[in-house]
mmCIF file of C-alpha atoms in Angstrom:
data_model
loop_
_atom_site.group_PDB
_atom_site.id
_atom_site.type_symbol
_atom_site.label_atom_id
_atom_site.label_comp_id
_atom_site.label_asym_id
_atom_site.label_seq_id
_atom_site.Cartn_x
_atom_site.Cartn_y
_atom_site.Cartn_z
ATOM 1 C CA MET H 1215 6.391 5.552 -22.465
ATOM 2 C CA MET H 1216 7.637 9.165 -22.494
ATOM 3 C CA ALA H 1217 6.682 9.477 -18.819
ATOM 4 C CA VAL H 1218 8.705 6.390 -18.017
ATOM 5 C CA LEU H 1219 11.725 7.644 -19.952
ATOM 6 C CA GLY H 1220 11.534 11.002 -18.203
ATOM 7 C CA PHE H 1221 11.408 9.242 -14.853
ATOM 8 C CA VAL H 1222 14.421 7.139 -15.800
ATOM 9 C CA ALA H 1223 16.354 10.264 -16.787
ATOM 10 C CA VAL H 1224 15.631 11.973 -13.446
ATOM 11 C CA LEU H 1225 16.441 8.755 -11.577
ATOM 12 C CA ALA H 1226 19.782 8.561 -13.438
ATOM 13 C CA LEU H 1227 20.726 12.059 -12.295
ATOM 14 C CA VAL H 1228 19.674 11.391 -8.677
ATOM 15 C CA THR H 1229 21.363 8.010 -8.450
ATOM 16 C CA GLY H 1230 24.530 9.496 -10.020
ATOM 17 C CA LEU H 1231 24.753 12.012 -7.211
ATOM 18 C CA ILE H 1232 24.003 9.329 -4.618
ATOM 19 C CA HIS H 1233 26.767 7.096 -5.978
ATOM 20 C CA LEU H 1234 29.178 10.001 -5.856
ATOM 21 C CA TYR H 1235 28.430 10.314 -2.140
ATOM 22 C CA LEU H 1236 28.697 6.554 -1.583
ATOM 23 C CA TRP H 1237 32.068 6.507 -3.421
ATOM 24 C CA LYS H 1238 33.295 9.280 -1.180
ATOM 25 C CA ARG H 1239 32.276 7.545 2.041
ATOM 26 C CA LEU H 1240 32.849 3.926 1.155
ATOM 27 C CA VAL H 1241 35.822 4.114 -1.230
ATOM 28 C CA ARG H 1242 37.785 7.325 -1.036
ATOM 29 C CA ASP H 1243 37.592 7.728 2.759
ATOM 30 C CA THR H 1244 38.452 4.097 3.439
ATOM 31 C CA THR H 1245 41.341 3.514 1.031
ATOM 32 C CA THR H 1246 44.694 5.006 0.195
ATOM 33 C CA PRO H 1247 45.587 5.943 -3.374
ATOM 34 C CA GLY H 1248 46.256 2.901 -5.461
ATOM 35 C CA ARG H 1249 44.673 -0.168 -7.048
ATOM 36 C CA TRP H 1250 41.794 -0.675 -4.556
ATOM 37 C CA ARG H 1251 40.635 2.892 -4.841
ATOM 38 C CA ARG H 1252 40.568 2.588 -8.617
ATOM 39 C CA VAL H 1253 38.600 -0.691 -8.406
ATOM 40 C CA GLY H 1254 36.127 0.978 -6.023
ATOM 41 C CA ALA H 1255 35.665 3.926 -8.381
ATOM 42 C CA ILE H 1256 34.987 1.649 -11.363
ATOM 43 C CA THR H 1257 32.491 -0.385 -9.319
ATOM 44 C CA ALA H 1258 30.673 2.748 -8.164
ATOM 45 C CA VAL H 1259 30.288 3.915 -11.796
ATOM 46 C CA MET H 1260 28.990 0.518 -12.943
ATOM 47 C CA LEU H 1261 26.427 0.368 -10.093
ATOM 48 C CA ALA H 1262 25.325 3.927 -10.885
ATOM 49 C CA VAL H 1263 24.682 2.913 -14.470
ATOM 50 C CA LEU H 1264 22.917 -0.305 -13.461
ATOM 51 C CA VAL H 1265 19.950 1.489 -11.856
ATOM 52 C CA PRO H 1266 18.603 3.458 -14.911
ATOM 53 C CA VAL H 1267 19.598 0.566 -17.217
ATOM 54 C CA THR H 1268 17.426 -1.767 -15.099
ATOM 55 C CA LEU H 1269 14.391 0.492 -15.300
ATOM 56 C CA ALA H 1270 14.738 1.015 -19.031
ATOM 57 C CA GLY H 1271 15.730 -2.609 -19.715
ATOM 58 C CA THR H 1272 12.808 -4.150 -17.908
ATOM 59 C CA GLN H 1273 10.451 -1.943 -19.856
ATOM 60 C CA ALA H 1274 12.032 -3.380 -23.031
ATOM 61 C CA GLY H 1275 11.540 -6.937 -21.799
ATOM 62 C CA LEU H 1276 15.080 -7.547 -20.392
ATOM 63 C CA TYR H 1277 13.673 -9.057 -17.212
ATOM 64 C CA TRP H 1278 16.976 -10.701 -16.276
ATOM 65 C CA LEU H 1279 18.150 -7.206 -15.156
ATOM 66 C CA ALA H 1280 15.374 -6.949 -12.545
ATOM 67 C CA TRP H 1281 16.851 -8.942 -9.660
ATOM 68 C CA PRO H 1282 20.413 -7.458 -9.590
ATOM 69 C CA GLY H 1283 19.256 -3.969 -10.526
ATOM 70 C CA TYR H 1284 16.364 -3.643 -8.114
ATOM 71 C CA LEU H 1285 18.173 -5.325 -5.242
ATOM 72 C CA TRP H 1286 21.075 -2.880 -5.629
ATOM 73 C CA LEU H 1287 18.540 0.003 -5.699
ATOM 74 C CA ALA H 1288 17.239 -1.072 -2.293
ATOM 75 C CA LEU H 1289 20.732 -1.632 -0.892
ATOM 76 C CA MET H 1290 21.849 1.718 -2.271
ATOM 77 C CA PHE H 1291 18.905 3.416 -0.552
ATOM 78 C CA TYR H 1292 19.680 1.958 2.827
ATOM 79 C CA LEU H 1293 23.412 2.602 2.549
ATOM 80 C CA LEU H 1294 22.536 6.194 1.891
ATOM 81 C CA VAL H 1295 20.158 6.390 4.855
ATOM 82 C CA VAL H 1296 22.584 4.750 7.316
ATOM 83 C CA LEU H 1297 25.569 6.837 6.178
ATOM 84 C CA VAL H 1298 23.613 10.110 6.393
ATOM 85 C CA VAL H 1299 22.505 9.182 9.894
ATOM 86 C CA LEU H 1300 26.138 8.498 10.788
ATOM 87 C CA GLU H 1301 27.347 11.906 9.573
ATOM 88 C CA VAL H 1302 26.812 13.694 12.880
ATOM 89 C CA PRO H 1303 28.439 11.089 15.173
ATOM 90 C CA MET H 1304 31.284 10.749 12.654
ATOM 91 C CA LEU H 1305 31.826 14.536 12.727
ATOM 92 C CA VAL H 1306 31.859 14.501 16.549
ATOM 93 C CA ALA H 1307 34.322 11.587 16.558
ATOM 94 C CA ARG H 1308 36.672 13.367 14.148
ATOM 95 C CA LEU H 1309 36.624 16.525 16.282
ATOM 96 C CA VAL H 1310 37.343 14.532 19.434
ATOM 97 C CA LEU H 1311 40.256 12.774 17.769
ATOM 98 C CA ARG H 1312 41.654 16.022 16.560
ATOM 99 C CA ARG H 1313 41.495 17.608 19.991
ATOM 100 C CA ARG H 1314 43.205 14.601 21.556
ATOM 101 C CA VAL H 1315 46.064 14.741 19.022
ATOM 102 C CA VAL H 1316 46.544 18.463 19.524
ATOM 103 C CA ALA H 1317 46.411 18.078 23.346
ATOM 104 C CA ALA H 1318 49.082 15.358 23.143
ATOM 105 C CA GLU H 1319 51.582 17.523 21.188
ATOM 106 C CA PRO H 1320 54.577 18.602 23.269
ATOM 107 C CA THR H 1321 55.067 22.325 23.816
ATOM 108 C CA THR H 1322 58.314 23.667 22.441
ATOM 109 C CA ALA H 1323 60.300 26.671 23.581
ATOM 110 C CA ALA H 1324 60.404 29.746 21.384
ATOM 111 C CA PRO H 1325 63.395 29.696 19.066
ATOM 112 C CA GLU H 1326 66.360 31.887 19.960
ATOM 113 C CA PRO H 1327 66.876 34.897 17.745
ATOM 114 C CA VAL H 1328 69.405 34.633 14.957
ATOM 115 C CA LEU H 1329 71.959 37.416 14.533
ATOM 116 C CA VAL H 1330 72.034 39.011 11.069
ATOM 117 C CA GLY H 1331 75.155 38.182 9.237
ATOM 118 C CA ALA H 1332 76.002 35.299 11.567
ATOM 119 C CA ALA H 1333 78.424 32.953 9.912
ATOM 120 C CA GLY H 1334 77.863 29.223 9.439
ATOM 121 C CA PRO H 1335 75.035 27.055 8.228
ATOM 122 C CA THR H 1336 71.695 26.764 9.968
ATOM 123 C CA ASP H 1337 71.788 24.361 12.824
ATOM 124 C CA PRO H 1338 69.918 21.086 12.189
ATOM 125 C CA PRO H 1339 66.846 20.264 14.330
ATOM 126 C CA ALA H 1340 67.629 19.013 17.748
ATOM 127 C CA ALA H 1341 67.309 15.236 18.239
ATOM 128 C CA GLY H 1342 63.812 14.180 19.313
ATOM 129 C CA ALA H 1343 62.018 17.238 17.820
ATOM 130 C CA VAL H 1344 58.387 16.601 16.805
ATOM 131 C CA ALA H 1345 57.266 17.313 13.259
ATOM 132 C CA ALA H 1346 54.035 19.306 12.503
ATOM 133 C CA PRO H 1347 50.981 17.178 13.390
ATOM 134 C CA ASP H 1348 48.880 15.617 10.635
ATOM 135 C CA HIS H 1349 45.970 14.839 13.041
ATOM 136 C CA ASP H 1350 46.679 11.117 12.926
ATOM 137 C CA PRO H 1351 45.434 9.982 9.460
ATOM 138 C CA SER H 1352 45.630 6.312 10.543
ATOM 139 C CA ARG H 1353 42.906 6.931 13.134
ATOM 140 C CA ARG H 1354 40.754 8.774 10.626
ATOM 141 C CA LEU H 1355 41.107 5.874 8.212
ATOM 142 C CA LEU H 1356 40.194 3.405 10.901
ATOM 143 C CA LEU H 1357 37.088 5.484 11.834
ATOM 144 C CA ALA H 1358 35.944 5.708 8.176
ATOM 145 C CA ARG H 1359 36.415 1.972 7.694
ATOM 146 C CA GLY H 1360 34.451 1.242 10.828
ATOM 147 C CA ALA H 1361 31.580 3.414 9.702
ATOM 148 C CA ALA H 1362 31.626 1.799 6.215
ATOM 149 C CA ILE H 1363 31.500 -1.703 7.681
ATOM 150 C CA PHE H 1364 28.636 -0.746 10.016
ATOM 151 C CA ALA H 1365 26.665 0.860 7.175
ATOM 152 C CA GLY H 1366 27.243 -2.163 4.892
ATOM 153 C CA LEU H 1367 26.164 -4.723 7.461
ATOM 154 C CA THR H 1368 23.108 -2.671 8.547
ATOM 155 C CA ALA H 1369 21.934 -1.950 5.019
ATOM 156 C CA THR H 1370 22.382 -5.577 3.983
ATOM 157 C CA GLY H 1371 20.478 -6.798 7.032
ATOM 158 C CA ILE H 1372 17.574 -4.388 6.440
ATOM 159 C CA THR H 1373 17.423 -5.246 2.775
ATOM 160 C CA GLY H 1374 17.449 -8.969 3.451
ATOM 161 C CA TYR H 1375 14.610 -8.598 5.961
ATOM 162 C CA GLY H 1376 12.710 -6.468 3.403
ATOM 163 C CA VAL H 1377 13.081 -9.093 0.677
ATOM 164 C CA ARG H 1378 11.739 -11.833 2.964
ATOM 165 C CA THR H 1379 8.701 -9.623 3.860
ATOM 166 C CA ALA H 1380 7.966 -8.570 0.305
ATOM 167 C CA LEU H 1381 8.059 -12.087 -1.068
ATOM 168 C CA GLY H 1382 6.005 -13.486 1.835
ATOM 169 C CA PRO H 1383 2.240 -13.987 1.838
ATOM 170 C CA PRO H 1384 0.051 -10.854 2.138
ATOM 171 C CA GLN H 1385 -1.158 -10.148 5.680
ATOM 172 C CA LEU H 1386 -4.850 -9.723 6.370
ATOM 173 C CA ASP H 1387 -5.998 -6.383 7.746
ATOM 174 C CA ARG H 1388 -9.555 -6.425 9.128
ATOM 175 C CA VAL H 1389 -11.101 -2.996 9.667
ATOM 176 C CA GLN H 1390 -14.611 -2.003 10.712
ATOM 177 C CA ILE H 1391 -15.827 1.328 9.296
ATOM 178 C CA PRO H 1392 -19.129 2.857 10.448
ATOM 179 C CA LEU H 1393 -21.211 4.656 7.787
ATOM 180 C CA ALA H 1394 -23.995 6.894 8.973
ATOM 181 C CA LYS H 1395 -26.259 6.211 5.986
ATOM 182 C CA LEU H 1396 -25.759 2.413 5.879
ATOM 183 C CA PRO H 1397 -29.090 0.618 6.469
ATOM 184 C CA ARG H 1398 -29.117 -1.613 9.572
ATOM 185 C CA SER H 1399 -30.018 -4.549 7.338
ATOM 186 C CA MET H 1400 -26.657 -4.087 5.559
ATOM 187 C CA ASP H 1401 -24.632 -3.947 8.747
ATOM 188 C CA GLY H 1402 -21.556 -6.166 8.392
ATOM 189 C CA LEU H 1403 -21.297 -5.961 4.564
ATOM 190 C CA ARG H 1404 -17.764 -7.014 3.735
ATOM 191 C CA ILE H 1405 -15.515 -5.710 0.960
ATOM 192 C CA ALA H 1406 -12.287 -7.586 0.224
ATOM 193 C CA THR H 1407 -9.902 -4.881 -0.980
ATOM 194 C CA VAL H 1408 -6.582 -5.398 -2.706
ATOM 195 C CA SER H 1409 -4.336 -3.052 -4.709
ATOM 196 C CA ASP H 1410 -0.872 -2.796 -6.220
ATOM 197 C CA ILE H 1411 -0.509 -6.460 -7.166
ATOM 198 C CA HIS H 1412 2.175 -5.373 -9.652
ATOM 199 C CA LEU H 1413 2.513 -8.358 -11.903
ATOM 200 C CA GLY H 1414 5.700 -7.875 -13.820
ATOM 201 C CA PRO H 1415 9.396 -8.823 -14.037
ATOM 202 C CA LEU H 1416 9.571 -10.269 -10.533
ATOM 203 C CA ARG H 1417 6.012 -11.490 -9.859
ATOM 204 C CA GLY H 1418 3.932 -13.805 -12.077
ATOM 205 C CA ARG H 1419 0.993 -16.207 -12.128
ATOM 206 C CA ALA H 1420 1.825 -17.831 -8.732
ATOM 207 C CA HIS H 1421 1.596 -14.415 -7.108
ATOM 208 C CA THR H 1422 -1.906 -13.943 -8.545
ATOM 209 C CA GLU H 1423 -2.993 -17.410 -7.527
ATOM 210 C CA ARG H 1424 -1.906 -16.858 -3.944
ATOM 211 C CA ILE H 1425 -3.812 -13.537 -3.747
ATOM 212 C CA VAL H 1426 -6.971 -15.002 -5.295
ATOM 213 C CA ALA H 1427 -6.910 -17.952 -2.855
ATOM 214 C CA ALA H 1428 -6.459 -15.605 0.126
ATOM 215 C CA ILE H 1429 -9.424 -13.407 -1.009
ATOM 216 C CA ASN H 1430 -11.651 -16.371 -1.640
ATOM 217 C CA ARG H 1431 -11.070 -17.669 1.892
ATOM 218 C CA LEU H 1432 -12.599 -14.430 3.184
ATOM 219 C CA ASP H 1433 -16.026 -15.218 1.646
ATOM 220 C CA ALA H 1434 -16.576 -11.498 0.970
ATOM 221 C CA ASP H 1435 -19.675 -9.824 -0.309
ATOM 222 C CA ILE H 1436 -17.722 -7.622 -2.719
ATOM 223 C CA VAL H 1437 -14.163 -7.768 -4.133
ATOM 224 C CA ALA H 1438 -12.506 -4.472 -5.021
ATOM 225 C CA VAL H 1439 -9.175 -4.367 -6.921
ATOM 226 C CA VAL H 1440 -8.113 -0.750 -6.718
ATOM 227 C CA GLY H 1441 -5.458 -0.371 -9.383
ATOM 228 C CA ASP H 1442 -1.844 -1.101 -10.328
ATOM 229 C CA LEU H 1443 -2.452 -4.676 -11.283
ATOM 230 C CA VAL H 1444 0.360 -4.887 -13.838
ATOM 231 C CA ASP H 1445 3.710 -3.588 -15.045
ATOM 232 C CA GLY H 1446 3.643 -4.840 -18.624
ATOM 233 C CA SER H 1447 1.386 -5.485 -21.569
ATOM 234 C CA VAL H 1448 -1.402 -8.036 -21.954
ATOM 235 C CA ALA H 1449 0.830 -10.056 -24.315
ATOM 236 C CA GLU H 1450 3.519 -10.269 -21.561
ATOM 237 C CA LEU H 1451 1.320 -10.721 -18.501
ATOM 238 C CA GLY H 1452 -2.069 -11.909 -19.676
ATOM 239 C CA SER H 1453 -1.455 -15.467 -18.426
ATOM 240 C CA ALA H 1454 -0.151 -14.113 -15.075
ATOM 241 C CA ALA H 1455 -3.424 -12.235 -14.573
ATOM 242 C CA ALA H 1456 -5.662 -15.115 -15.653
ATOM 243 C CA PRO H 1457 -6.321 -16.524 -12.107
ATOM 244 C CA LEU H 1458 -8.390 -13.375 -11.407
ATOM 245 C CA ARG H 1459 -11.247 -15.156 -13.170
ATOM 246 C CA ASP H 1460 -11.486 -17.412 -10.126
ATOM 247 C CA LEU H 1461 -12.348 -14.602 -7.693
ATOM 248 C CA ARG H 1462 -15.557 -15.319 -5.738
ATOM 249 C CA SER H 1463 -17.949 -12.837 -4.136
ATOM 250 C CA ARG H 1464 -21.706 -12.542 -3.528
ATOM 251 C CA TYR H 1465 -22.345 -9.283 -5.358
ATOM 252 C CA GLY H 1466 -19.451 -9.022 -7.806
ATOM 253 C CA SER H 1467 -15.786 -8.189 -8.304
ATOM 254 C CA PHE H 1468 -14.793 -4.662 -9.410
ATOM 255 C CA PHE H 1469 -11.666 -2.986 -10.717
ATOM 256 C CA VAL H 1470 -10.416 0.588 -11.205
ATOM 257 C CA THR H 1471 -7.288 1.634 -13.072
ATOM 258 C CA GLY H 1472 -4.104 2.719 -11.379
ATOM 259 C CA ASN H 1473 -1.253 4.832 -12.733
ATOM 260 C CA HIS H 1474 0.715 1.748 -13.854
ATOM 261 C CA GLU H 1475 -2.086 0.580 -16.134
ATOM 262 C CA TYR H 1476 -1.466 3.764 -18.124
ATOM 263 C CA TYR H 1477 2.150 2.749 -18.530
ATOM 264 C CA SER H 1478 1.193 -0.749 -19.657
ATOM 265 C CA GLY H 1479 -1.518 -0.343 -22.291
ATOM 266 C CA VAL H 1480 -4.588 0.675 -20.375
ATOM 267 C CA GLU H 1481 -7.183 0.085 -23.109
ATOM 268 C CA GLU H 1482 -6.062 -3.545 -23.614
ATOM 269 C CA TRP H 1483 -5.981 -4.154 -19.863
ATOM 270 C CA VAL H 1484 -9.510 -2.770 -19.392
ATOM 271 C CA GLN H 1485 -10.745 -5.266 -21.979
ATOM 272 C CA GLU H 1486 -8.700 -8.118 -20.475
ATOM 273 C CA VAL H 1487 -9.862 -7.451 -16.907
ATOM 274 C CA ASP H 1488 -13.453 -7.269 -18.112
ATOM 275 C CA ARG H 1489 -12.980 -10.570 -19.944
ATOM 276 C CA LEU H 1490 -11.770 -12.154 -16.696
ATOM 277 C CA GLY H 1491 -15.071 -11.283 -15.023
ATOM 278 C CA LEU H 1492 -14.257 -8.122 -13.085
ATOM 279 C CA ARG H 1493 -16.402 -5.110 -13.792
ATOM 280 C CA VAL H 1494 -14.151 -2.143 -14.660
ATOM 281 C CA MET H 1495 -15.557 0.961 -12.982
ATOM 282 C CA GLN H 1496 -14.562 3.679 -15.430
ATOM 283 C CA ASN H 1497 -16.184 6.777 -14.018
ATOM 284 C CA ARG H 1498 -19.372 4.929 -13.217
ATOM 285 C CA ARG H 1499 -21.363 3.555 -10.326
ATOM 286 C CA GLN H 1500 -23.536 0.529 -9.636
ATOM 287 C CA GLU H 1501 -26.282 -0.174 -7.167
ATOM 288 C CA ILE H 1502 -25.475 -2.980 -4.735
ATOM 289 C CA GLN H 1503 -28.738 -4.448 -3.477
ATOM 290 C CA ALA H 1504 -28.064 -6.654 -0.493
ATOM 291 C CA ARG H 1505 -29.986 -7.770 2.534
ATOM 292 C CA GLY H 1506 -32.948 -5.539 1.798
ATOM 293 C CA GLY H 1507 -30.832 -2.365 1.454
ATOM 294 C CA VAL H 1508 -29.029 -0.455 -1.281
ATOM 295 C CA LEU H 1509 -25.478 0.912 -1.489
ATOM 296 C CA ASP H 1510 -23.941 2.861 -4.316
ATOM 297 C CA LEU H 1511 -20.506 1.503 -5.407
ATOM 298 C CA ALA H 1512 -18.665 3.933 -7.657
ATOM 299 C CA GLY H 1513 -15.274 3.980 -9.333
ATOM 300 C CA VAL H 1514 -13.170 6.591 -11.144
ATOM 301 C CA ASN H 1515 -10.231 6.304 -13.488
ATOM 302 C CA ASP H 1516 -6.815 7.123 -12.075
ATOM 303 C CA LEU H 1517 -5.477 10.682 -12.122
ATOM 304 C CA SER H 1518 -2.741 9.502 -14.524
ATOM 305 C CA GLY H 1519 -5.336 9.250 -17.246
ATOM 306 C CA VAL H 1520 -5.554 13.046 -17.591
ATOM 307 C CA GLY H 1521 -3.979 14.199 -20.818
ATOM 308 C CA THR H 1522 -2.552 10.833 -21.832
ATOM 309 C CA GLY H 1523 -4.726 10.393 -24.853
ATOM 310 C CA LEU H 1524 -5.189 6.737 -23.875
ATOM 311 C CA ALA H 1525 -8.336 7.098 -21.817
ATOM 312 C CA ALA H 1526 -10.166 9.730 -19.852
ATOM 313 C CA GLY H 1527 -9.041 10.723 -16.415
ATOM 314 C CA PRO H 1528 -11.302 10.692 -13.403
ATOM 315 C CA ASP H 1529 -14.786 12.159 -13.919
ATOM 316 C CA PHE H 1530 -16.365 12.494 -10.496
ATOM 317 C CA ALA H 1531 -19.529 14.055 -11.856
ATOM 318 C CA ALA H 1532 -20.168 11.080 -14.116
ATOM 319 C CA ALA H 1533 -19.549 8.601 -11.325
ATOM 320 C CA LEU H 1534 -21.217 10.427 -8.442
ATOM 321 C CA GLY H 1535 -23.505 13.078 -9.865
ATOM 322 C CA ASP H 1536 -27.281 12.772 -10.013
ATOM 323 C CA ARG H 1537 -27.561 10.047 -7.382
ATOM 324 C CA ASP H 1538 -29.823 9.536 -4.402
ATOM 325 C CA PRO H 1539 -27.987 11.409 -1.571
ATOM 326 C CA SER H 1540 -29.825 9.324 1.073
ATOM 327 C CA ARG H 1541 -27.848 6.215 0.026
ATOM 328 C CA PRO H 1542 -24.360 5.479 1.284
ATOM 329 C CA VAL H 1543 -21.701 5.578 -1.446
ATOM 330 C CA VAL H 1544 -18.345 3.793 -1.471
ATOM 331 C CA LEU H 1545 -15.847 5.067 -4.074
ATOM 332 C CA LEU H 1546 -13.017 3.010 -5.553
ATOM 333 C CA ALA H 1547 -10.136 5.325 -6.494
ATOM 334 C CA HIS H 1548 -6.516 4.255 -6.815
ATOM 335 C CA GLN H 1549 -4.882 7.320 -5.247
ATOM 336 C CA PRO H 1550 -5.913 8.578 -1.797
ATOM 337 C CA VAL H 1551 -5.535 12.213 -2.973
ATOM 338 C CA ALA H 1552 -8.652 11.695 -5.085
ATOM 339 C CA ALA H 1553 -10.636 12.065 -1.828
ATOM 340 C CA LYS H 1554 -10.148 15.879 -2.015
ATOM 341 C CA GLU H 1555 -12.460 15.918 -5.021
ATOM 342 C CA ALA H 1556 -14.674 13.014 -3.850
ATOM 343 C CA ALA H 1557 -15.512 14.881 -0.625
ATOM 344 C CA ARG H 1558 -17.259 17.521 -2.749
ATOM 345 C CA TYR H 1559 -19.709 14.836 -3.860
ATOM 346 C CA GLY H 1560 -20.457 13.605 -0.369
ATOM 347 C CA VAL H 1561 -18.615 10.299 -0.633
ATOM 348 C CA ASP H 1562 -18.960 8.356 2.608
ATOM 349 C CA LEU H 1563 -15.937 6.063 2.114
ATOM 350 C CA GLN H 1564 -13.128 5.890 -0.416
ATOM 351 C CA LEU H 1565 -11.042 2.730 -0.835
ATOM 352 C CA SER H 1566 -7.525 3.329 -2.274
ATOM 353 C CA GLY H 1567 -4.063 1.909 -2.634
ATOM 354 C CA HIS H 1568 -1.069 3.416 -4.542
ATOM 355 C CA THR H 1569 1.119 4.254 -1.561
ATOM 356 C CA HIS H 1570 2.275 0.723 -0.731
ATOM 357 C CA GLY H 1571 2.181 1.993 2.869
ATOM 358 C CA GLY H 1572 5.458 3.695 2.026
ATOM 359 C CA GLN H 1573 6.965 0.259 1.084
ATOM 360 C CA MET H 1574 10.438 1.108 2.472
ATOM 361 C CA VAL H 1575 10.830 3.142 5.689
ATOM 362 C CA PRO H 1576 11.625 6.043 5.845
ATOM 363 C CA PHE H 1577 10.263 6.569 2.295
ATOM 364 C CA ASN H 1578 6.772 6.693 3.887
ATOM 365 C CA LEU H 1579 7.654 10.186 5.156
ATOM 366 C CA ALA H 1580 8.052 11.380 1.546
ATOM 367 C CA VAL H 1581 4.755 9.770 0.514
ATOM 368 C CA ARG H 1582 2.974 11.953 3.127
ATOM 369 C CA LEU H 1583 3.991 15.016 1.145
ATOM 370 C CA GLU H 1584 1.843 13.820 -1.814
ATOM 371 C CA GLN H 1585 -0.950 11.712 -0.340
ATOM 372 C CA PRO H 1586 -3.268 12.674 2.599
ATOM 373 C CA VAL H 1587 -3.364 9.071 3.921
ATOM 374 C CA VAL H 1588 -0.467 6.607 3.573
ATOM 375 C CA SER H 1589 -1.850 3.512 5.221
ATOM 376 C CA GLY H 1590 -5.012 2.500 7.116
ATOM 377 C CA LEU H 1591 -8.060 4.612 7.878
ATOM 378 C CA GLY H 1592 -8.043 8.397 7.708
ATOM 379 C CA GLU H 1593 -10.342 11.244 6.787
ATOM 380 C CA VAL H 1594 -10.228 13.970 4.144
ATOM 381 C CA ASP H 1595 -12.695 16.847 4.326
ATOM 382 C CA GLY H 1596 -15.331 14.635 6.002
ATOM 383 C CA THR H 1597 -14.840 11.629 3.656
ATOM 384 C CA LYS H 1598 -13.398 8.514 5.277
ATOM 385 C CA VAL H 1599 -10.412 7.135 3.317
ATOM 386 C CA TYR H 1600 -9.067 3.618 3.798
ATOM 387 C CA VAL H 1601 -5.699 2.881 2.139
ATOM 388 C CA THR H 1602 -4.504 -0.720 1.838
ATOM 389 C CA ASN H 1603 -0.739 -1.369 1.614
ATOM 390 C CA GLY H 1604 -0.945 -3.378 -1.562
ATOM 391 C CA ALA H 1605 -0.209 -7.070 -2.136
ATOM 392 C CA GLY H 1606 2.861 -6.604 -4.300
ATOM 393 C CA PHE H 1607 5.748 -4.183 -4.701
ATOM 394 C CA TRP H 1608 7.185 -1.870 -7.316
ATOM 395 C CA GLY H 1609 10.881 -1.761 -8.126
ATOM 396 C CA PRO H 1610 12.920 -3.329 -5.303
ATOM 397 C CA PRO H 1611 11.436 -6.620 -4.044
ATOM 398 C CA VAL H 1612 11.719 -5.083 -0.574
ATOM 399 C CA ARG H 1613 9.182 -4.054 2.070
ATOM 400 C CA VAL H 1614 10.306 -2.535 5.330
ATOM 401 C CA GLY H 1615 7.694 -1.248 7.773
ATOM 402 C CA ALA H 1616 4.790 -1.949 5.387
ATOM 403 C CA GLU H 1617 3.885 -5.595 4.922
ATOM 404 C CA PRO H 1618 2.069 -6.751 1.794
ATOM 405 C CA GLN H 1619 -1.606 -6.682 2.540
ATOM 406 C CA ILE H 1620 -5.133 -7.799 1.658
ATOM 407 C CA SER H 1621 -7.849 -5.855 3.536
ATOM 408 C CA LEU H 1622 -11.279 -6.914 4.651
ATOM 409 C CA VAL H 1623 -13.379 -3.805 5.086
ATOM 410 C CA GLU H 1624 -16.507 -4.430 7.163
ATOM 411 C CA LEU H 1625 -19.148 -1.738 6.879
ATOM 412 C CA ARG H 1626 -21.132 -1.036 10.023
ATOM 413 C CA SER H 1627 -24.294 0.977 10.426
ATOM 414 C CA ALA H 1628 -23.675 3.870 12.740
#
């Protein structure tokens, strides 16, 4: 809970600064002093407060805040992106307008000298004289309003598309991954992989049922749920997770914790998931005997478990140490960055989630700063890492450039 509150505090500061920028570009630059500017300022303050209130409120069970708060968070993000992109062309346009105004000013002759002590009042300006230029504020206002309208329409369109994508059915990603140690008899072993289901304020039992039905249609040998199943307690979301008991596979269904389990009561969820028939791989491994061959399937706790006092963090030695190195090993680990440690134990393939594929472009660029693989198949220090986009979403019900996903990983003998 302290981690969540700390995140909310940081988010409140960041969103406050963002709303200050949005007020400048969308309100102050597009209005003249008066009632509408005051209304815009009040609206900006209310929307700035809405974001942290939504995050804190949904944690306290005020789920009615989720839709308005998270939708505004997405719209705010894309307004920021579009307006920042427009800064350079807007600057160029303002400079061009200023030059045109200056170029259009008439040249005036130098004033005649005035004799000291000359009698009589100062002569009034000649008829038709031009006052000092103000660089045409009406044109600047028109330019600012045009940019604001463009940003608003673009951000709204992107957000609407993202909502439709996020709430749509997960797409199937089929990937074949060769493993040098995989026995030929096990060639074609299939692992249905899903992560980041994120049951919570905006997704419930129907979401789980749709995912389970999609996985069962794959007729997989193994099902792997690699973390971030829930955003809430067992009391709140136990019934929403219940359809997981209907998962079907030849050699079992397996689960590892994600960081959000540690925000949601990890010990209760470990017991609940186990009760639903999934084997929770808490720093352990299991032999998968199939088609006359053997594969080691291992799992580690999420990195968020370190120092929480709720459960142990990842223990790679417990999960991977003292095993037969001639066997192939597939590791389930929520975060792709775990591969840096897994590679030291000779892991052949790691299956992960966590990144959501970036969820909202261009946020995927920021994810690359933390995780070595954002989406799809990559490699870390000789260990192959496959990252599925996740079947749900966190925060805004928006996905842009990263569709919700269920993955069918087919292992091939090299």
